[in-house]
Amino acid sequence: MEFAEGYRLLWLFFVYSFAGWVTEVFLKFLEYKRFINRGFLIGPYCPIYGTGAVIITLGAGLLLPVDRSWAMSFLIAFVLCGLLEYMTSYLLEKYFHARWWDYTRRPMNLNGRVWIGNLILFGIGGVLILKVFNPRLFALAAHMEPRLFTALLTALSILFVADGITSYFIMNLLKQGVEKSRADKSEEIAAEVRYLLENRSVFHKRIMDAYPELTFRTEKVKARLERIRNEGEALRLLAEEKVEAMEAYAREAASKNLTPTRILQREIIEKQDALIAALKDGGDEKDLEALEEAIRENKETLENRERRLRLMRAE
């Protein structure tokens, strides 16, 4: 039996949400060697995966008269799922003051919310969804008894809505805990939130375990990070200035040390003559000081050379 488009999309949403949850749990098990119930909801589903599959299906349907190629399927998933992940990250951070995933250290990332590796996987996944899985899932739904299929989707929808309401209150408690915190470090806020949730139900405590890499971004934390960045930039500029000054000094010293003794002696005589002439003519005081400084530096260079020669002869 061919079901209405809304039922077909709802069917895809639940199947891919569950598949996404299984994928997340498996990947985190490989990373942390323990079971982690991923996602914001209590049940075994990650709605972002189901939503991604649905928008890929809708996008492909709109472009079906134009292009049915695998390349177009890849591009649709690459772009639409990338936008979905970016906007989900942005909205969750704005509402909960927390960064639930962060790709800042990954190559070719956009504000740490998406990165090229995931986008390529989204594209490949989109091709599999459109070309392999969707036809089979639609065929499976068509072979189900209509009333059983409708009852299944209705029951799943009721459970999903109930789960969403319960999880909303849990997440709102976390949000309030973050907003009341006066700490300026993500780790301190996380400790306060854990303390707030630890005496509550297992449903409350699971959200912190679901995202071990969770970082909090309150205004205090952002201000502290900005202050650290500014201080780091100031130190970097100061270090660069010191290095440049040392390099200039080294070049000047090397230039003097490489100048032959006879030339240095001639320069001293010429500068002394210029100093005497300037004194007779009542020259500018700054010019007189510059000449005196140049004569003194040249004399010090000659004296250092003579000192080194005496030491070498003594040895």
CSV table of C-alpha atoms in Angstrom, one decimal:
chain,number,residue,atom,x,y,z
A,1,MET,CA,0.0,0.0,0.0
A,2,GLU,CA,1.3,3.5,-0.8
A,3,PHE,CA,1.1,5.8,2.2
A,4,ALA,CA,0.7,9.5,2.3
A,5,GLU,CA,3.9,11.5,2.0
A,6,GLY,CA,3.7,12.7,5.6
A,7,TYR,CA,3.7,9.1,6.9
A,8,ARG,CA,6.6,8.1,4.7
A,9,LEU,CA,8.7,11.0,5.9
A,10,LEU,CA,7.8,10.3,9.5
A,11,TRP,CA,8.8,6.7,9.0
A,12,LEU,CA,12.2,7.8,7.6
A,13,PHE,CA,12.6,10.2,10.5
A,14,PHE,CA,12.2,7.5,13.2
A,15,VAL,CA,14.3,4.9,11.3
A,16,TYR,CA,17.2,7.3,10.7
A,17,SER,CA,17.0,8.8,14.2
A,18,PHE,CA,17.5,5.3,15.7
A,19,ALA,CA,20.2,4.5,13.2
A,20,GLY,CA,22.0,7.8,14.1
A,21,TRP,CA,21.7,6.9,17.8
A,22,VAL,CA,23.3,3.5,17.2
A,23,THR,CA,26.1,5.1,15.2
A,24,GLU,CA,26.8,7.7,17.9
A,25,VAL,CA,26.8,5.0,20.7
A,26,PHE,CA,29.1,2.8,18.7
A,27,LEU,CA,31.6,5.6,18.0
A,28,LYS,CA,31.6,6.8,21.6
A,29,PHE,CA,32.1,3.2,22.8
A,30,LEU,CA,35.2,2.9,20.6
A,31,GLU,CA,36.5,6.2,22.0
A,32,TYR,CA,35.6,5.9,25.8
A,33,LYS,CA,35.3,2.1,26.1
A,34,ARG,CA,31.9,2.3,27.7
A,35,PHE,CA,28.2,2.7,26.9
A,36,ILE,CA,27.1,6.3,26.5
A,37,ASN,CA,23.5,7.1,25.8
A,38,ARG,CA,24.0,9.9,23.3
A,39,GLY,CA,21.6,12.7,22.4
A,40,PHE,CA,19.4,15.2,24.2
A,41,LEU,CA,16.5,12.8,24.4
A,42,ILE,CA,16.2,9.9,26.8
A,43,GLY,CA,15.1,7.3,24.2
A,44,PRO,CA,17.3,5.6,21.6
A,45,TYR,CA,17.1,8.2,18.9
A,46,CYS,CA,19.1,11.3,17.7
A,47,PRO,CA,16.6,13.5,15.9
A,48,ILE,CA,19.3,15.5,14.0
A,49,TYR,CA,20.0,12.3,12.0
A,50,GLY,CA,16.3,11.8,11.2
A,51,THR,CA,15.9,15.4,10.3
A,52,GLY,CA,18.9,15.3,8.1
A,53,ALA,CA,17.6,12.3,6.2
A,54,VAL,CA,14.2,13.9,5.8
A,55,ILE,CA,15.6,17.2,4.4
A,56,ILE,CA,17.9,15.2,2.0
A,57,THR,CA,14.9,13.3,0.8
A,58,LEU,CA,12.8,16.4,0.3
A,59,GLY,CA,15.7,18.3,-1.4
A,60,ALA,CA,16.3,15.4,-3.8
A,61,GLY,CA,12.6,15.2,-4.5
A,62,LEU,CA,12.6,18.9,-5.5
A,63,LEU,CA,15.6,18.5,-7.8
A,64,LEU,CA,14.5,15.1,-9.2
A,65,PRO,CA,13.1,16.5,-12.5
A,66,VAL,CA,16.5,18.3,-13.0
A,67,ASP,CA,19.2,15.9,-11.9
A,68,ARG,CA,19.1,12.3,-10.6
A,69,SER,CA,22.8,11.7,-10.5
A,70,TRP,CA,24.9,10.4,-7.6
A,71,ALA,CA,26.9,13.6,-7.7
A,72,MET,CA,23.8,15.7,-7.1
A,73,SER,CA,22.8,13.4,-4.2
A,74,PHE,CA,26.2,13.9,-2.7
A,75,LEU,CA,26.0,17.7,-3.1
A,76,ILE,CA,22.5,17.9,-1.6
A,77,ALA,CA,23.5,16.0,1.5
A,78,PHE,CA,26.8,17.9,1.7
A,79,VAL,CA,25.1,21.3,1.8
A,80,LEU,CA,21.9,20.6,3.6
A,81,CYS,CA,23.3,18.5,6.4
A,82,GLY,CA,26.2,20.9,6.8
A,83,LEU,CA,23.7,23.8,7.2
A,84,LEU,CA,21.6,21.7,9.6
A,85,GLU,CA,24.6,20.8,11.8
A,86,TYR,CA,25.9,24.4,11.8
A,87,MET,CA,22.5,25.9,12.7
A,88,THR,CA,21.8,23.2,15.4
A,89,SER,CA,25.2,24.0,17.0
A,90,TYR,CA,24.6,27.7,16.9
A,91,LEU,CA,21.0,27.6,18.3
A,92,LEU,CA,21.9,25.2,21.1
A,93,GLU,CA,24.9,27.3,22.1
A,94,LYS,CA,22.8,30.4,22.1
A,95,TYR,CA,20.0,28.8,24.2
A,96,PHE,CA,22.0,26.6,26.6
A,97,HIS,CA,25.3,28.6,26.7
A,98,ALA,CA,27.2,25.4,25.9
A,99,ARG,CA,29.1,24.0,22.9
A,100,TRP,CA,27.9,20.5,22.5
A,101,TRP,CA,30.5,19.6,19.9
A,102,ASP,CA,33.6,21.5,18.8
A,103,TYR,CA,35.7,20.9,15.7
A,104,THR,CA,38.0,23.8,16.3
A,105,ARG,CA,41.1,21.6,16.2
A,106,ARG,CA,40.0,19.8,13.0
A,107,PRO,CA,41.2,20.9,9.6
A,108,MET,CA,38.9,23.1,7.4
A,109,ASN,CA,36.3,23.8,10.0
A,110,LEU,CA,33.8,26.7,10.1
A,111,ASN,CA,33.7,28.3,13.6
A,112,GLY,CA,34.2,24.8,15.1
A,113,ARG,CA,30.6,23.9,14.2
A,114,VAL,CA,31.2,21.9,11.0
A,115,TRP,CA,34.3,20.5,9.4
A,116,ILE,CA,35.2,19.0,6.0
A,117,GLY,CA,35.5,15.4,7.3
A,118,ASN,CA,31.9,15.4,8.5
A,119,LEU,CA,30.6,17.1,5.4
A,120,ILE,CA,32.2,14.5,3.2
A,121,LEU,CA,30.6,11.8,5.3
A,122,PHE,CA,27.2,13.6,5.1
A,123,GLY,CA,27.6,13.5,1.3
A,124,ILE,CA,28.4,9.8,1.2
A,125,GLY,CA,25.6,9.1,3.7
A,126,GLY,CA,23.2,11.1,1.5
A,127,VAL,CA,24.0,9.0,-1.5
A,128,LEU,CA,23.4,5.8,0.4
A,129,ILE,CA,20.1,7.2,1.8
A,130,LEU,CA,18.8,8.2,-1.5
A,131,LYS,CA,20.1,5.4,-3.7
A,132,VAL,CA,20.2,2.4,-1.3
A,133,PHE,CA,18.2,2.8,1.9
A,134,ASN,CA,15.2,4.9,1.1
A,135,PRO,CA,13.8,2.6,-1.7
A,136,ARG,CA,14.1,-0.4,0.7
A,137,LEU,CA,12.5,1.4,3.6
A,138,PHE,CA,9.6,2.6,1.4
A,139,ALA,CA,9.2,-0.9,0.1
A,140,LEU,CA,9.1,-2.3,3.7
A,141,ALA,CA,6.5,0.3,4.7
A,142,ALA,CA,4.4,-0.6,1.6
A,143,HIS,CA,4.3,-4.3,2.7
A,144,MET,CA,3.1,-3.5,6.2
A,145,GLU,CA,-0.5,-3.8,7.2
A,146,PRO,CA,-1.8,-0.2,7.1
A,147,ARG,CA,-3.4,-0.2,10.5
A,148,LEU,CA,-0.3,-1.7,12.1
A,149,PHE,CA,1.9,0.8,10.3
A,150,THR,CA,-0.2,3.8,11.4
A,151,ALA,CA,-0.4,2.5,15.0
A,152,LEU,CA,3.4,2.1,15.1
A,153,LEU,CA,4.0,5.6,13.9
A,154,THR,CA,1.4,7.0,16.3
A,155,ALA,CA,2.9,5.2,19.3
A,156,LEU,CA,6.4,6.3,18.3
A,157,SER,CA,5.2,9.9,17.9
A,158,ILE,CA,3.5,9.9,21.3
A,159,LEU,CA,6.6,8.5,23.0
A,160,PHE,CA,8.8,11.0,21.1
A,161,VAL,CA,6.7,14.0,22.1
A,162,ALA,CA,6.6,12.8,25.8
A,163,ASP,CA,10.3,12.3,25.7
A,164,GLY,CA,10.8,15.7,24.2
A,165,ILE,CA,8.7,17.4,26.9
A,166,THR,CA,10.6,15.5,29.7
A,167,SER,CA,14.0,16.3,28.2
A,168,TYR,CA,13.1,19.9,27.8
A,169,PHE,CA,12.6,20.4,31.5
A,170,ILE,CA,15.8,18.5,32.2
A,171,MET,CA,17.7,20.7,29.7
A,172,ASN,CA,16.1,23.8,31.1
A,173,LEU,CA,17.4,22.9,34.6
A,174,LEU,CA,20.9,22.6,33.1
A,175,LYS,CA,20.4,26.0,31.4
A,176,GLN,CA,19.4,27.6,34.6
A,177,GLY,CA,22.4,26.1,36.4
A,178,VAL,CA,24.7,27.6,33.8
A,179,GLU,CA,23.1,31.0,33.9
A,180,LYS,CA,23.3,31.2,37.7
A,181,SER,CA,27.0,30.2,37.7
A,182,ARG,CA,29.5,33.0,38.5
A,183,ALA,CA,32.5,31.0,37.4
A,184,ASP,CA,34.6,32.1,34.4
A,185,LYS,CA,35.9,28.7,33.5
A,186,SER,CA,34.0,26.0,31.6
A,187,GLU,CA,35.4,23.2,33.9
A,188,GLU,CA,34.1,25.0,37.0
A,189,ILE,CA,30.7,25.5,35.5
A,190,ALA,CA,30.6,21.8,34.5
A,191,ALA,CA,31.4,20.9,38.1
A,192,GLU,CA,28.6,23.1,39.4
A,193,VAL,CA,26.1,21.6,36.9
A,194,ARG,CA,27.1,18.1,37.9
A,195,TYR,CA,26.5,18.9,41.5
A,196,LEU,CA,23.1,20.4,40.7
A,197,LEU,CA,22.0,17.2,38.8
A,198,GLU,CA,23.7,14.5,40.9
A,199,ASN,CA,20.9,14.2,43.5
A,200,ARG,CA,18.2,14.0,40.8
A,201,SER,CA,16.9,11.2,38.7
A,202,VAL,CA,19.1,9.1,36.4
A,203,PHE,CA,17.4,11.0,33.5
A,204,HIS,CA,18.9,14.2,34.8
A,205,LYS,CA,22.4,12.8,35.3
A,206,ARG,CA,22.6,11.2,31.9
A,207,ILE,CA,22.8,14.4,29.9
A,208,MET,CA,26.3,15.3,31.3
A,209,ASP,CA,27.5,11.7,30.6
A,210,ALA,CA,26.0,11.9,27.1
A,211,TYR,CA,28.4,14.7,26.1
A,212,PRO,CA,31.8,14.1,27.8
A,213,GLU,CA,33.3,16.8,25.6
A,214,LEU,CA,30.7,19.5,26.6
A,215,THR,CA,32.1,23.0,27.1
A,216,PHE,CA,30.2,25.9,28.5
A,217,ARG,CA,30.3,29.4,26.9
A,218,THR,CA,28.7,31.9,29.3
A,219,GLU,CA,29.5,35.6,28.9
A,220,LYS,CA,32.0,35.3,31.8
A,221,VAL,CA,33.7,32.5,30.0
A,222,LYS,CA,33.8,34.3,26.7
A,223,ALA,CA,35.1,37.4,28.4
A,224,ARG,CA,37.9,35.4,30.1
A,225,LEU,CA,38.8,33.7,26.8
A,226,GLU,CA,38.9,37.1,25.1
A,227,ARG,CA,41.1,38.5,27.8
A,228,ILE,CA,43.5,35.5,27.5
A,229,ARG,CA,43.6,36.0,23.7
A,230,ASN,CA,44.3,39.7,24.1
A,231,GLU,CA,47.1,39.0,26.6
A,232,GLY,CA,48.5,36.3,24.4
A,233,GLU,CA,48.5,38.7,21.4
A,234,ALA,CA,50.2,41.4,23.5
A,235,LEU,CA,52.9,39.0,24.6
A,236,ARG,CA,53.4,37.9,21.0
A,237,LEU,CA,53.8,41.4,19.8
A,238,LEU,CA,56.2,42.2,22.7
A,239,ALA,CA,58.3,39.1,21.9
A,240,GLU,CA,58.4,40.1,18.2
A,241,GLU,CA,59.6,43.5,19.1
A,242,LYS,CA,62.3,42.1,21.4
A,243,VAL,CA,63.5,39.7,18.7
A,244,GLU,CA,63.6,42.5,16.1
A,245,ALA,CA,65.6,44.7,18.5
A,246,MET,CA,68.0,41.9,19.3
A,247,GLU,CA,68.4,41.1,15.6
A,248,ALA,CA,69.1,44.8,14.8
A,249,TYR,CA,71.6,45.0,17.6
A,250,ALA,CA,73.3,41.8,16.4
A,251,ARG,CA,73.5,43.1,12.9
A,252,GLU,CA,74.9,46.4,14.0
A,253,ALA,CA,77.4,44.7,16.3
A,254,ALA,CA,78.4,42.3,13.6
A,255,SER,CA,78.9,45.1,11.1
A,256,LYS,CA,81.2,46.9,13.6
A,257,ASN,CA,83.2,43.8,14.4
A,258,LEU,CA,83.7,43.1,10.7
A,259,THR,CA,84.9,46.7,10.0
A,260,PRO,CA,88.7,46.7,9.6
A,261,THR,CA,90.7,48.5,12.3
A,262,ARG,CA,92.2,51.1,10.0
A,263,ILE,CA,88.7,52.1,8.8
A,264,LEU,CA,87.5,52.4,12.4
A,265,GLN,CA,90.5,54.6,13.2
A,266,ARG,CA,89.9,56.8,10.2
A,267,GLU,CA,86.2,57.1,11.2
A,268,ILE,CA,87.2,58.2,14.7
A,269,ILE,CA,89.5,60.9,13.2
A,270,GLU,CA,86.9,62.1,10.8
A,271,LYS,CA,84.2,62.3,13.5
A,272,GLN,CA,86.6,64.1,15.8
A,273,ASP,CA,87.3,66.6,13.1
A,274,ALA,CA,83.6,67.1,12.5
A,275,LEU,CA,83.0,67.5,16.2
A,276,ILE,CA,85.7,70.2,16.5
A,277,ALA,CA,84.3,72.0,13.5
A,278,ALA,CA,80.7,71.8,14.9
A,279,LEU,CA,81.9,73.2,18.3
A,280,LYS,CA,83.6,76.1,16.5
A,281,ASP,CA,80.5,76.9,14.5
A,282,GLY,CA,78.2,76.5,17.5
A,283,GLY,CA,76.4,73.4,16.0
A,284,ASP,CA,73.2,71.8,17.2
A,285,GLU,CA,73.5,70.1,20.5
A,286,LYS,CA,71.9,66.9,19.3
A,287,ASP,CA,74.3,66.7,16.4
A,288,LEU,CA,77.2,67.1,18.8
A,289,GLU,CA,75.9,64.3,21.1
A,290,ALA,CA,75.4,62.0,18.1
A,291,LEU,CA,79.0,62.6,17.0
A,292,GLU,CA,80.3,62.0,20.6
A,293,GLU,CA,78.3,58.8,20.8
A,294,ALA,CA,79.6,57.5,17.5
A,295,ILE,CA,83.2,58.3,18.5
A,296,ARG,CA,82.7,56.5,21.9
A,297,GLU,CA,81.3,53.4,20.2
A,298,ASN,CA,84.1,53.1,17.7
A,299,LYS,CA,86.7,53.6,20.5
A,300,GLU,CA,85.0,50.8,22.5
A,301,THR,CA,85.1,48.5,19.5
A,302,LEU,CA,88.8,49.1,19.1
A,303,GLU,CA,89.5,48.7,22.8
A,304,ASN,CA,87.6,45.4,22.8
A,305,ARG,CA,89.7,44.2,19.9
A,306,GLU,CA,92.9,45.1,21.6
A,307,ARG,CA,91.7,43.3,24.8
A,308,ARG,CA,90.9,40.1,22.9
A,309,LEU,CA,94.3,40.2,21.2
A,310,ARG,CA,96.1,40.6,24.5
A,311,LEU,CA,94.2,37.6,25.9
A,312,MET,CA,95.0,35.5,22.9
A,313,ARG,CA,98.7,36.3,23.1
A,314,ALA,CA,98.7,35.6,26.8
A,315,GLU,CA,97.3,32.1,26.1
